[in-house]
Amino acid sequence: MSERVAVDVAVGVLLERDAAGREGRFLLTSRPEGKVYAGYWEFPGGKLEAGESVEQALKRELHEELGITIGAAHPWKIELMDYPHARVRLHFCKVFDWSGEFEMREQQAMAWQALPVQMQPVLPGTIPVLQWFAAERGHEGPTHLG
């Protein structure tokens, strides 16, 4: 079997911050009907198009999916995931600034969450992020239900 080429995906980890700058709740969205893993919860984002940087792709995708315009995307971590349908290289970026009203343009759902995440099922590629949050925040116990 030949080695599958990884698809680069920009992922936005939208975070609320309190007055002291501490990171709080984060945004998860559900995968729309008709897509692989429909109904699973994930951080929003999408594939890079030819010639796009991670930040450019993230700005485009979040505008297309959520109707918002993001400010700076802060590169955070990269995770390689092997799904049955594709091998993806997930470029996670923290986003603290955005403008516009959230519009679910793909009829997906959105939810602001804290640890442990209440929405289920959670996409496998989302779980490492929850573990990173737990490590950063000193969270003990499960990061999500299910």
Short mmCIF file of N, CA and C in Angstrom, two decimals:
data_model
loop_
_atom_site.label_atom_id
_atom_site.label_comp_id
_atom_site.label_asym_id
_atom_site.label_seq_id
_atom_site.Cartn_x
_atom_site.Cartn_y
_atom_site.Cartn_z
N MET A 1 0.85 -1.19 0.00
CA MET A 1 0.00 0.00 0.00
C MET A 1 0.88 1.24 0.00
N SER A 2 0.59 2.15 -0.88
CA SER A 2 1.43 3.35 -0.95
C SER A 2 1.12 4.29 0.20
N GLU A 3 2.11 5.09 0.56
CA GLU A 3 1.95 6.07 1.63
C GLU A 3 0.99 7.15 1.14
N ARG A 4 -0.03 7.41 1.93
CA ARG A 4 -0.99 8.43 1.52
C ARG A 4 -0.44 9.81 1.81
N VAL A 5 -0.66 10.72 0.89
CA VAL A 5 -0.21 12.10 1.06
C VAL A 5 -1.16 12.80 2.02
N ALA A 6 -0.61 13.52 2.96
CA ALA A 6 -1.44 14.23 3.93
C ALA A 6 -2.01 15.50 3.31
N VAL A 7 -3.26 15.76 3.62
CA VAL A 7 -3.93 16.99 3.21
C VAL A 7 -3.74 18.00 4.34
N ASP A 8 -3.30 19.21 4.00
CA ASP A 8 -3.12 20.24 5.01
C ASP A 8 -4.45 20.93 5.30
N VAL A 9 -4.77 21.03 6.59
CA VAL A 9 -6.03 21.62 7.03
C VAL A 9 -5.73 22.69 8.08
N ALA A 10 -6.31 23.87 7.90
CA ALA A 10 -6.19 24.96 8.89
C ALA A 10 -7.36 24.83 9.85
N VAL A 11 -7.06 24.84 11.15
CA VAL A 11 -8.10 24.66 12.17
C VAL A 11 -8.07 25.84 13.13
N GLY A 12 -9.25 26.43 13.34
CA GLY A 12 -9.36 27.59 14.23
C GLY A 12 -9.85 27.19 15.61
N VAL A 13 -9.03 27.49 16.61
CA VAL A 13 -9.42 27.27 18.00
C VAL A 13 -9.80 28.65 18.55
N LEU A 14 -11.10 28.98 18.43
CA LEU A 14 -11.58 30.28 18.89
C LEU A 14 -11.76 30.25 20.39
N LEU A 15 -11.13 31.19 21.07
CA LEU A 15 -11.10 31.19 22.53
C LEU A 15 -11.59 32.51 23.09
N GLU A 16 -12.39 32.41 24.14
CA GLU A 16 -12.77 33.60 24.91
C GLU A 16 -11.68 33.81 25.96
N ARG A 17 -11.44 35.09 26.31
CA ARG A 17 -10.47 35.39 27.36
C ARG A 17 -11.13 36.27 28.41
N ASP A 18 -10.75 36.06 29.66
CA ASP A 18 -11.29 36.92 30.71
C ASP A 18 -10.46 38.20 30.81
N ALA A 19 -10.83 39.07 31.75
CA ALA A 19 -10.17 40.38 31.88
C ALA A 19 -8.68 40.23 32.15
N ALA A 20 -8.30 39.12 32.78
CA ALA A 20 -6.89 38.89 33.09
C ALA A 20 -6.15 38.21 31.94
N GLY A 21 -6.88 37.95 30.83
CA GLY A 21 -6.24 37.32 29.68
C GLY A 21 -6.20 35.81 29.74
N ARG A 22 -6.83 35.23 30.77
CA ARG A 22 -6.87 33.76 30.86
C ARG A 22 -7.84 33.21 29.83
N GLU A 23 -7.43 32.12 29.19
CA GLU A 23 -8.28 31.49 28.18
C GLU A 23 -9.44 30.77 28.85
N GLY A 24 -10.62 30.93 28.27
CA GLY A 24 -11.82 30.31 28.82
C GLY A 24 -12.44 29.37 27.83
N ARG A 25 -13.73 29.58 27.57
CA ARG A 25 -14.46 28.67 26.70
C ARG A 25 -13.93 28.73 25.27
N PHE A 26 -14.15 27.64 24.54
CA PHE A 26 -13.71 27.52 23.15
C PHE A 26 -14.90 27.08 22.32
N LEU A 27 -14.82 27.38 21.01
CA LEU A 27 -15.93 27.11 20.11
C LEU A 27 -15.75 25.77 19.40
N LEU A 28 -16.80 24.94 19.46
CA LEU A 28 -16.85 23.72 18.66
C LEU A 28 -18.04 23.82 17.72
N THR A 29 -17.90 23.22 16.54
CA THR A 29 -19.01 23.17 15.59
C THR A 29 -19.22 21.72 15.17
N SER A 30 -20.44 21.43 14.74
CA SER A 30 -20.73 20.06 14.30
C SER A 30 -20.47 19.96 12.80
N ARG A 31 -20.11 18.77 12.38
CA ARG A 31 -19.87 18.56 10.95
C ARG A 31 -21.22 18.43 10.26
N PRO A 32 -21.40 19.15 9.12
CA PRO A 32 -22.71 19.17 8.47
C PRO A 32 -23.07 17.84 7.82
N GLU A 33 -24.37 17.65 7.61
CA GLU A 33 -24.88 16.47 6.91
C GLU A 33 -24.21 16.38 5.54
N GLY A 34 -23.96 15.15 5.10
CA GLY A 34 -23.37 14.96 3.77
C GLY A 34 -21.85 14.91 3.79
N LYS A 35 -21.22 15.29 4.92
CA LYS A 35 -19.76 15.21 5.02
C LYS A 35 -19.39 13.96 5.81
N VAL A 36 -18.15 13.51 5.62
CA VAL A 36 -17.64 12.40 6.42
C VAL A 36 -17.73 12.81 7.89
N TYR A 37 -18.10 11.88 8.76
CA TYR A 37 -18.24 12.15 10.19
C TYR A 37 -19.31 13.22 10.48
N ALA A 38 -20.37 13.25 9.67
CA ALA A 38 -21.46 14.21 9.90
C ALA A 38 -21.96 14.07 11.33
N GLY A 39 -22.19 15.21 11.98
CA GLY A 39 -22.71 15.21 13.34
C GLY A 39 -21.64 15.17 14.42
N TYR A 40 -20.40 14.87 14.03
CA TYR A 40 -19.31 14.90 15.01
C TYR A 40 -18.93 16.35 15.31
N TRP A 41 -18.45 16.59 16.54
CA TRP A 41 -18.04 17.94 16.96
C TRP A 41 -16.55 18.13 16.76
N GLU A 42 -16.19 19.32 16.29
CA GLU A 42 -14.79 19.61 15.94
C GLU A 42 -14.54 21.10 16.07
N PHE A 43 -13.28 21.47 15.93
CA PHE A 43 -12.92 22.88 15.79
C PHE A 43 -13.07 23.23 14.33
N PRO A 44 -13.63 24.40 14.00
CA PRO A 44 -13.89 24.74 12.60
C PRO A 44 -12.62 25.02 11.80
N GLY A 45 -12.72 24.81 10.50
CA GLY A 45 -11.59 25.07 9.61
C GLY A 45 -11.79 24.34 8.31
N GLY A 46 -10.71 24.20 7.55
CA GLY A 46 -10.82 23.51 6.28
C GLY A 46 -9.49 23.40 5.57
N LYS A 47 -9.54 22.77 4.40
CA LYS A 47 -8.34 22.49 3.62
C LYS A 47 -7.71 23.77 3.07
N LEU A 48 -6.39 23.74 2.99
CA LEU A 48 -5.67 24.82 2.33
C LEU A 48 -5.84 24.66 0.83
N GLU A 49 -6.07 25.77 0.14
CA GLU A 49 -6.09 25.75 -1.31
C GLU A 49 -4.69 26.07 -1.81
N ALA A 50 -4.43 25.78 -3.09
CA ALA A 50 -3.10 25.98 -3.67
C ALA A 50 -2.61 27.40 -3.40
N GLY A 51 -1.40 27.51 -2.87
CA GLY A 51 -0.77 28.80 -2.66
C GLY A 51 -1.22 29.53 -1.40
N GLU A 52 -2.13 28.96 -0.64
CA GLU A 52 -2.61 29.63 0.57
C GLU A 52 -1.72 29.30 1.77
N SER A 53 -1.56 30.28 2.65
CA SER A 53 -0.93 30.01 3.94
C SER A 53 -2.00 29.46 4.88
N VAL A 54 -1.57 28.93 6.01
CA VAL A 54 -2.53 28.42 7.00
C VAL A 54 -3.46 29.56 7.44
N GLU A 55 -2.88 30.72 7.71
CA GLU A 55 -3.70 31.85 8.18
C GLU A 55 -4.70 32.30 7.11
N GLN A 56 -4.26 32.35 5.85
CA GLN A 56 -5.18 32.74 4.76
C GLN A 56 -6.33 31.75 4.64
N ALA A 57 -6.00 30.46 4.70
CA ALA A 57 -7.03 29.42 4.59
C ALA A 57 -8.01 29.52 5.76
N LEU A 58 -7.49 29.75 6.95
CA LEU A 58 -8.35 29.84 8.13
C LEU A 58 -9.30 31.03 8.02
N LYS A 59 -8.77 32.16 7.58
CA LYS A 59 -9.63 33.35 7.42
C LYS A 59 -10.73 33.07 6.41
N ARG A 60 -10.39 32.44 5.30
CA ARG A 60 -11.37 32.14 4.26
C ARG A 60 -12.40 31.14 4.77
N GLU A 61 -11.93 30.05 5.36
CA GLU A 61 -12.84 28.99 5.81
C GLU A 61 -13.80 29.47 6.89
N LEU A 62 -13.29 30.22 7.86
CA LEU A 62 -14.17 30.66 8.95
C LEU A 62 -15.19 31.68 8.46
N HIS A 63 -14.81 32.44 7.44
CA HIS A 63 -15.79 33.36 6.85
C HIS A 63 -16.84 32.57 6.08
N GLU A 64 -16.39 31.56 5.30
CA GLU A 64 -17.33 30.74 4.52
C GLU A 64 -18.27 29.94 5.41
N GLU A 65 -17.73 29.36 6.49
CA GLU A 65 -18.52 28.47 7.34
C GLU A 65 -19.33 29.20 8.40
N LEU A 66 -18.73 30.23 9.01
CA LEU A 66 -19.31 30.85 10.20
C LEU A 66 -19.72 32.30 10.00
N GLY A 67 -19.32 32.89 8.87
CA GLY A 67 -19.69 34.28 8.60
C GLY A 67 -18.93 35.31 9.41
N ILE A 68 -17.83 34.90 10.03
CA ILE A 68 -17.05 35.86 10.83
C ILE A 68 -15.74 36.20 10.13
N THR A 69 -15.17 37.33 10.52
CA THR A 69 -13.86 37.74 10.04
C THR A 69 -12.92 37.67 11.23
N ILE A 70 -11.88 36.84 11.12
CA ILE A 70 -10.97 36.69 12.25
C ILE A 70 -9.81 37.67 12.15
N GLY A 71 -9.25 37.96 13.31
CA GLY A 71 -8.01 38.73 13.39
C GLY A 71 -6.84 37.78 13.23
N ALA A 72 -5.80 37.98 14.02
CA ALA A 72 -4.60 37.16 13.91
C ALA A 72 -4.89 35.71 14.28
N ALA A 73 -4.28 34.80 13.53
CA ALA A 73 -4.31 33.37 13.86
C ALA A 73 -2.93 33.04 14.45
N HIS A 74 -2.92 32.54 15.67
CA HIS A 74 -1.66 32.25 16.36
C HIS A 74 -1.34 30.76 16.23
N PRO A 75 -0.37 30.39 15.36
CA PRO A 75 -0.03 28.98 15.18
C PRO A 75 0.27 28.35 16.54
N TRP A 76 -0.30 27.18 16.78
CA TRP A 76 -0.21 26.54 18.10
C TRP A 76 0.45 25.17 17.99
N LYS A 77 -0.23 24.22 17.36
CA LYS A 77 0.32 22.87 17.26
C LYS A 77 -0.09 22.25 15.93
N ILE A 78 0.65 21.22 15.53
CA ILE A 78 0.34 20.49 14.30
C ILE A 78 0.19 19.01 14.67
N GLU A 79 -0.85 18.40 14.19
CA GLU A 79 -1.14 16.99 14.50
C GLU A 79 -1.46 16.27 13.20
N LEU A 80 -0.86 15.09 13.01
CA LEU A 80 -1.15 14.26 11.84
C LEU A 80 -2.18 13.22 12.24
N MET A 81 -3.29 13.16 11.51
CA MET A 81 -4.35 12.19 11.81
C MET A 81 -4.57 11.29 10.60
N ASP A 82 -4.65 10.01 10.87
CA ASP A 82 -4.96 9.04 9.81
C ASP A 82 -6.41 8.60 9.98
N TYR A 83 -7.27 9.09 9.12
CA TYR A 83 -8.66 8.65 9.10
C TYR A 83 -8.80 7.61 7.99
N PRO A 84 -9.84 6.78 8.06
CA PRO A 84 -10.04 5.81 6.98
C PRO A 84 -10.14 6.47 5.59
N HIS A 85 -10.73 7.67 5.53
CA HIS A 85 -10.97 8.32 4.25
C HIS A 85 -9.83 9.24 3.82
N ALA A 86 -8.96 9.63 4.74
CA ALA A 86 -7.92 10.61 4.39
C ALA A 86 -6.88 10.69 5.51
N ARG A 87 -5.69 11.11 5.10
CA ARG A 87 -4.63 11.43 6.06
C ARG A 87 -4.57 12.96 6.08
N VAL A 88 -4.70 13.55 7.25
CA VAL A 88 -4.74 15.01 7.33
C VAL A 88 -3.69 15.54 8.30
N ARG A 89 -3.08 16.66 7.91
CA ARG A 89 -2.15 17.37 8.77
C ARG A 89 -2.92 18.60 9.28
N LEU A 90 -3.25 18.58 10.56
CA LEU A 90 -4.07 19.63 11.15
C LEU A 90 -3.18 20.71 11.73
N HIS A 91 -3.35 21.92 11.22
CA HIS A 91 -2.58 23.07 11.71
C HIS A 91 -3.50 23.86 12.65
N PHE A 92 -3.34 23.65 13.96
CA PHE A 92 -4.21 24.32 14.94
C PHE A 92 -3.68 25.72 15.24
N CYS A 93 -4.58 26.69 15.14
CA CYS A 93 -4.23 28.08 15.45
C CYS A 93 -5.20 28.60 16.49
N LYS A 94 -4.67 29.27 17.51
CA LYS A 94 -5.54 29.92 18.47
C LYS A 94 -5.98 31.26 17.88
N VAL A 95 -7.25 31.58 18.07
CA VAL A 95 -7.82 32.83 17.57
C VAL A 95 -8.55 33.50 18.73
N PHE A 96 -8.18 34.74 19.01
CA PHE A 96 -8.78 35.48 20.13
C PHE A 96 -9.65 36.64 19.66
N ASP A 97 -9.50 37.04 18.41
CA ASP A 97 -10.19 38.23 17.91
C ASP A 97 -10.96 37.90 16.64
N TRP A 98 -12.23 38.27 16.63
CA TRP A 98 -13.05 38.10 15.43
C TRP A 98 -14.15 39.14 15.46
N SER A 99 -14.74 39.36 14.29
CA SER A 99 -15.85 40.32 14.21
C SER A 99 -16.94 39.72 13.34
N GLY A 100 -18.13 40.27 13.48
CA GLY A 100 -19.27 39.77 12.73
C GLY A 100 -20.12 38.84 13.57
N GLU A 101 -21.32 38.57 13.10
CA GLU A 101 -22.24 37.67 13.79
C GLU A 101 -22.01 36.25 13.28
N PHE A 102 -22.06 35.29 14.19
CA PHE A 102 -21.93 33.89 13.79
C PHE A 102 -23.16 33.48 12.98
N GLU A 103 -22.91 32.95 11.79
CA GLU A 103 -23.96 32.40 10.93
C GLU A 103 -23.53 30.99 10.58
N MET A 104 -24.39 30.04 10.84
CA MET A 104 -24.04 28.65 10.51
C MET A 104 -24.40 28.41 9.05
N ARG A 105 -23.47 28.72 8.16
CA ARG A 105 -23.74 28.73 6.72
C ARG A 105 -23.83 27.35 6.11
N GLU A 106 -23.44 26.31 6.86
CA GLU A 106 -23.55 24.93 6.36
C GLU A 106 -24.57 24.15 7.19
N GLN A 107 -25.47 24.86 7.86
CA GLN A 107 -26.49 24.26 8.72
C GLN A 107 -25.88 23.39 9.82
N GLN A 108 -24.65 23.74 10.20
CA GLN A 108 -24.02 23.03 11.31
C GLN A 108 -24.49 23.67 12.63
N ALA A 109 -24.14 23.08 13.73
CA ALA A 109 -24.44 23.66 15.04
C ALA A 109 -23.15 24.17 15.65
N MET A 110 -23.27 25.09 16.62
CA MET A 110 -22.08 25.57 17.31
C MET A 110 -22.36 25.55 18.81
N ALA A 111 -21.30 25.42 19.59
CA ALA A 111 -21.44 25.41 21.04
C ALA A 111 -20.14 25.90 21.68
N TRP A 112 -20.27 26.84 22.63
CA TRP A 112 -19.11 27.26 23.42
C TRP A 112 -18.96 26.24 24.54
N GLN A 113 -17.77 25.70 24.67
CA GLN A 113 -17.53 24.61 25.62
C GLN A 113 -16.34 24.89 26.53
N ALA A 114 -16.34 24.20 27.68
CA ALA A 114 -15.19 24.15 28.58
C ALA A 114 -14.91 22.66 28.83
N LEU A 115 -13.85 22.36 29.54
CA LEU A 115 -13.55 20.96 29.87
C LEU A 115 -14.37 20.52 31.08
N PRO A 116 -14.91 19.33 31.11
CA PRO A 116 -14.99 18.39 29.99
C PRO A 116 -16.07 18.81 28.99
N VAL A 117 -15.80 18.58 27.72
CA VAL A 117 -16.74 18.93 26.65
C VAL A 117 -18.01 18.09 26.81
N GLN A 118 -19.17 18.76 26.70
CA GLN A 118 -20.46 18.09 26.88
C GLN A 118 -21.03 17.53 25.57
N MET A 119 -20.60 18.09 24.43
CA MET A 119 -21.15 17.67 23.14
C MET A 119 -20.53 16.34 22.75
N GLN A 120 -21.31 15.48 22.12
CA GLN A 120 -20.75 14.23 21.62
C GLN A 120 -21.51 13.80 20.38
N PRO A 121 -20.90 12.98 19.50
CA PRO A 121 -19.52 12.50 19.62
C PRO A 121 -18.52 13.57 19.21
N VAL A 122 -17.29 13.44 19.70
CA VAL A 122 -16.20 14.35 19.37
C VAL A 122 -15.34 13.70 18.29
N LEU A 123 -15.01 14.48 17.26
CA LEU A 123 -14.15 13.97 16.18
C LEU A 123 -12.79 13.57 16.75
N PRO A 124 -12.23 12.43 16.28
CA PRO A 124 -10.93 12.00 16.82
C PRO A 124 -9.85 13.09 16.76
N GLY A 125 -9.83 13.88 15.70
CA GLY A 125 -8.82 14.93 15.57
C GLY A 125 -8.98 16.07 16.56
N THR A 126 -10.10 16.12 17.25
CA THR A 126 -10.37 17.16 18.26
C THR A 126 -9.80 16.77 19.62
N ILE A 127 -9.71 15.47 19.88
CA ILE A 127 -9.33 14.99 21.21
C ILE A 127 -7.93 15.45 21.65
N PRO A 128 -6.91 15.43 20.76
CA PRO A 128 -5.60 15.93 21.20
C PRO A 128 -5.68 17.38 21.70
N VAL A 129 -6.50 18.21 21.07
CA VAL A 129 -6.61 19.61 21.48
C VAL A 129 -7.16 19.68 22.90
N LEU A 130 -8.16 18.86 23.19
CA LEU A 130 -8.73 18.86 24.53
C LEU A 130 -7.69 18.43 25.55
N GLN A 131 -6.82 17.49 25.15
CA GLN A 131 -5.75 17.05 26.05
C GLN A 131 -4.71 18.16 26.25
N TRP A 132 -4.42 18.92 25.19
CA TRP A 132 -3.48 20.05 25.33
C TRP A 132 -4.07 21.11 26.27
N PHE A 133 -5.38 21.38 26.11
CA PHE A 133 -6.04 22.33 27.01
C PHE A 133 -5.92 21.85 28.45
N ALA A 134 -6.19 20.56 28.67
CA ALA A 134 -6.14 20.01 30.02
C ALA A 134 -4.76 20.21 30.62
N ALA A 135 -3.71 19.95 29.82
CA ALA A 135 -2.34 20.12 30.30
C ALA A 135 -2.05 21.59 30.61
N GLU A 136 -2.47 22.50 29.72
CA GLU A 136 -2.21 23.93 29.92
C GLU A 136 -2.96 24.47 31.14
N ARG A 137 -4.15 23.93 31.37
CA ARG A 137 -5.04 24.49 32.39
C ARG A 137 -5.03 23.71 33.70
N GLY A 138 -4.24 22.65 33.76
CA GLY A 138 -4.20 21.84 34.96
C GLY A 138 -5.52 21.11 35.23
N HIS A 139 -6.21 20.74 34.15
CA HIS A 139 -7.51 20.04 34.28
C HIS A 139 -7.25 18.56 34.56
N GLU A 140 -7.92 18.03 35.57
CA GLU A 140 -7.82 16.60 35.89
C GLU A 140 -9.09 15.89 35.46
N GLY A 141 -8.98 14.64 35.08
CA GLY A 141 -10.17 13.87 34.74
C GLY A 141 -10.43 13.90 33.25
N PRO A 142 -11.59 13.36 32.84
CA PRO A 142 -11.88 13.25 31.40
C PRO A 142 -12.01 14.63 30.74
N THR A 143 -11.61 14.67 29.45
CA THR A 143 -11.71 15.93 28.71
C THR A 143 -13.03 16.04 27.95
N HIS A 144 -13.73 14.89 27.82
CA HIS A 144 -14.98 14.90 27.05
C HIS A 144 -15.81 13.69 27.46
N LEU A 145 -17.09 13.73 27.15
CA LEU A 145 -17.99 12.62 27.43
C LEU A 145 -17.84 11.56 26.35
N GLY A 146 -18.32 10.37 26.64
CA GLY A 146 -18.39 9.35 25.59
C GLY A 146 -17.16 8.49 25.46
#
